[in-house]
XYZ file of C-alpha atoms in Angstrom:
202
model
C 37.197 34.701 58.308
C 39.098 35.162 55.089
C 37.946 31.771 53.915
C 34.299 32.650 54.626
C 34.628 35.966 52.723
C 36.086 34.211 49.753
C 33.260 31.643 49.712
C 30.650 34.434 50.010
C 32.243 36.306 47.117
C 32.291 33.236 44.974
C 28.582 32.581 45.641
C 27.717 36.162 44.815
C 29.681 36.049 41.535
C 28.066 32.697 40.572
C 24.573 34.098 41.318
C 25.328 37.204 39.284
C 26.569 35.233 36.281
C 23.532 32.923 36.524
C 21.198 35.835 36.590
C 22.883 37.570 33.672
C 22.877 34.490 31.581
C 19.940 34.190 29.068
C 17.501 31.445 29.994
C 17.238 28.640 27.510
C 13.742 27.732 26.257
C 12.194 24.782 28.070
C 11.925 21.615 26.073
C 8.752 20.438 27.834
C 6.683 23.422 26.636
C 5.722 24.330 22.998
C 7.219 27.395 21.453
C 4.951 30.420 21.263
C 3.616 31.086 17.763
C 5.561 33.628 15.751
C 3.886 36.754 14.512
C 3.573 36.826 10.701
C 3.021 39.866 8.630
C 1.374 37.959 5.779
C -2.067 36.445 6.340
C -2.229 32.734 6.897
C -4.368 30.318 4.886
C -4.988 26.655 4.684
C -2.965 25.297 1.762
C -5.191 22.261 1.479
C -8.320 24.356 1.173
C -6.607 26.662 -1.367
C -5.472 23.600 -3.317
C -8.988 22.216 -3.429
C -10.315 25.593 -4.626
C -7.650 25.704 -7.339
C -8.664 22.228 -8.436
C -12.301 23.240 -8.736
C -11.371 26.279 -10.808
C -9.032 24.250 -13.021
C -11.766 21.645 -13.550
C -14.222 24.420 -14.488
C -11.691 25.995 -16.878
C -11.310 22.671 -18.624
C -15.000 22.189 -19.392
C -16.997 23.081 -22.457
C -19.375 25.116 -20.352
C -16.595 27.593 -19.496
C -15.723 27.971 -23.159
C -19.315 28.572 -24.052
C -19.796 31.205 -21.322
C -16.523 32.969 -22.248
C -17.527 33.035 -25.927
C -20.962 34.541 -24.994
C -19.357 37.168 -22.752
C -16.855 38.192 -25.554
C -19.550 38.370 -28.166
C -21.823 40.512 -25.909
C -18.823 42.698 -25.007
C -17.968 43.345 -28.635
C -21.597 43.877 -29.748
C -22.210 46.316 -26.885
C -19.097 48.379 -27.596
C -19.856 48.522 -31.297
C -23.618 48.940 -31.574
C -24.651 51.160 -28.603
C -24.160 54.968 -28.578
C -20.660 56.279 -27.750
C -21.841 57.664 -24.375
C -22.632 54.054 -23.170
C -19.521 52.402 -24.610
C -16.843 51.504 -22.010
C -14.326 49.754 -24.337
C -14.186 50.991 -27.874
C -12.274 49.447 -30.654
C -9.522 47.912 -30.460
C -11.030 46.625 -27.155
C -8.030 47.226 -24.957
C -9.975 46.570 -21.760
C -11.168 43.187 -23.086
C -7.605 42.206 -24.020
C -6.455 43.225 -20.543
C -9.237 41.171 -18.904
C -8.412 38.126 -20.976
C -4.689 38.438 -20.251
C -5.466 38.748 -16.533
C -7.653 35.682 -16.693
C -4.941 33.680 -18.466
C -2.232 34.837 -16.026
C -4.342 33.474 -13.120
C -5.589 30.407 -14.937
C -2.102 29.063 -15.723
C -0.817 28.936 -12.147
C -4.101 27.484 -10.857
C -3.927 24.746 -13.523
C -0.262 24.018 -12.603
C -1.194 23.885 -8.919
C -3.992 21.426 -9.588
C -1.624 19.352 -11.730
C 0.979 19.280 -8.922
C -1.654 18.093 -6.453
C -2.729 15.415 -8.900
C 0.937 14.389 -9.333
C 1.311 14.079 -5.610
C -1.757 11.893 -5.368
C -0.522 9.729 -8.254
C 2.850 9.411 -6.530
C 1.196 8.211 -3.326
C -1.045 5.828 -5.217
C 1.962 4.425 -7.109
C 3.868 3.985 -3.876
C 0.937 2.085 -2.330
C 0.557 -0.041 -5.457
C 4.245 -0.841 -5.361
C 4.012 -1.907 -1.696
C 0.924 -3.958 -2.534
C 2.690 -5.629 -5.370
C 5.668 -6.417 -3.094
C 3.317 -7.950 -0.548
C 1.590 -9.973 -3.221
C 4.955 -11.222 -4.546
C 6.021 -12.196 -1.012
C 2.725 -14.006 -0.434
C 3.023 -15.805 -3.804
C 6.589 -16.953 -2.960
C 5.452 -18.165 0.464
C 2.566 -20.123 -1.078
C 4.916 -21.535 -3.694
C 7.265 -22.774 -1.008
C 4.414 -24.240 1.005
C 3.113 -26.087 -2.050
C 6.537 -27.496 -2.814
C 6.910 -28.688 0.808
C 3.423 -30.326 0.556
C 4.490 -32.118 -2.671
C 7.686 -33.342 -1.016
C 5.669 -34.528 2.000
C 3.098 -36.259 -0.151
C 5.859 -38.058 -2.014
C 6.716 -39.836 1.234
C 3.109 -40.677 2.125
C 1.747 -44.173 1.272
C -0.670 -43.980 -1.616
C -3.782 -46.192 -2.082
C -2.207 -48.168 -4.944
C 0.877 -48.810 -2.939
C -1.156 -50.029 0.088
C -3.231 -52.199 -2.175
C -0.175 -53.836 -3.777
C 1.358 -54.472 -0.330
C -1.883 -56.025 0.858
C -2.053 -58.208 -2.264
C 1.564 -59.380 -1.599
C 0.683 -60.164 2.013
C -2.434 -62.165 0.957
C -0.368 -64.089 -1.594
C 2.228 -64.819 1.093
C -0.418 -66.051 3.466
C -2.036 -68.248 0.793
C 1.371 -69.703 -0.082
C 2.053 -70.524 3.567
C -1.434 -71.920 4.081
C -1.063 -74.202 0.979
C 2.329 -75.381 2.171
C 0.946 -76.114 5.579
C -1.928 -78.142 4.086
C 0.506 -80.109 1.946
C 2.624 -80.829 4.983
C -0.420 -82.046 6.885
C -1.605 -84.098 3.891
C 1.497 -86.278 3.743
C 1.684 -86.848 7.429
C -1.163 -89.469 7.677
C 0.495 -91.551 4.997
C 3.638 -91.521 6.889
C 1.610 -92.664 9.891
C 0.241 -95.625 7.820
C 3.690 -96.760 6.810
C 4.906 -96.411 10.261
C 2.249 -97.327 12.750
C 2.494 -95.725 16.096
C 4.078 -97.662 18.848
C 6.603 -99.421 16.620
C 10.044 -98.353 15.747
C 12.464 -99.513 13.051
C 14.787 -100.971 15.683
C 11.993 -103.160 17.070
C 11.905 -105.186 13.848
């Protein structure tokens, strides 16, 4: 009985500790998205917008439009009656607007330059890998051409075959001429020594 009580107590304590232990997040399920105070935006879309603005700021059309706006601003605040003027001399509001424009234009231009630098870095990396592949292909072709040259050095050429055939023809001609000479002297030997008689018969 005491042993059963102890086992039951251990089970109860193990269950209590398991229930009180915080559950670990499961690895087979994605984490729930965190709540953010700041609004979320697409950095790629914002980067494209900044590049468009930077391109427009770097054109002559922007300079012409800005010059026209400044001239109209100054003429309006100088020539119209005082009741209709909104920025009298020394044009503090115009200075503030131009400063605000410059403070926004500089980061946008820097952002566009950073994106361009990233693209250039990727292009340079791709060019480097392409050059490495081209060098490897060139080395492989060079080794193959060297192997072909070595193999062609051991192949019989047309001139070598022709010279060998000429030597064989000459050898055959020499043998044939020698054979003819041998057969030419043989009948004379027959006349001197008629068949059927031997030197011992004399």
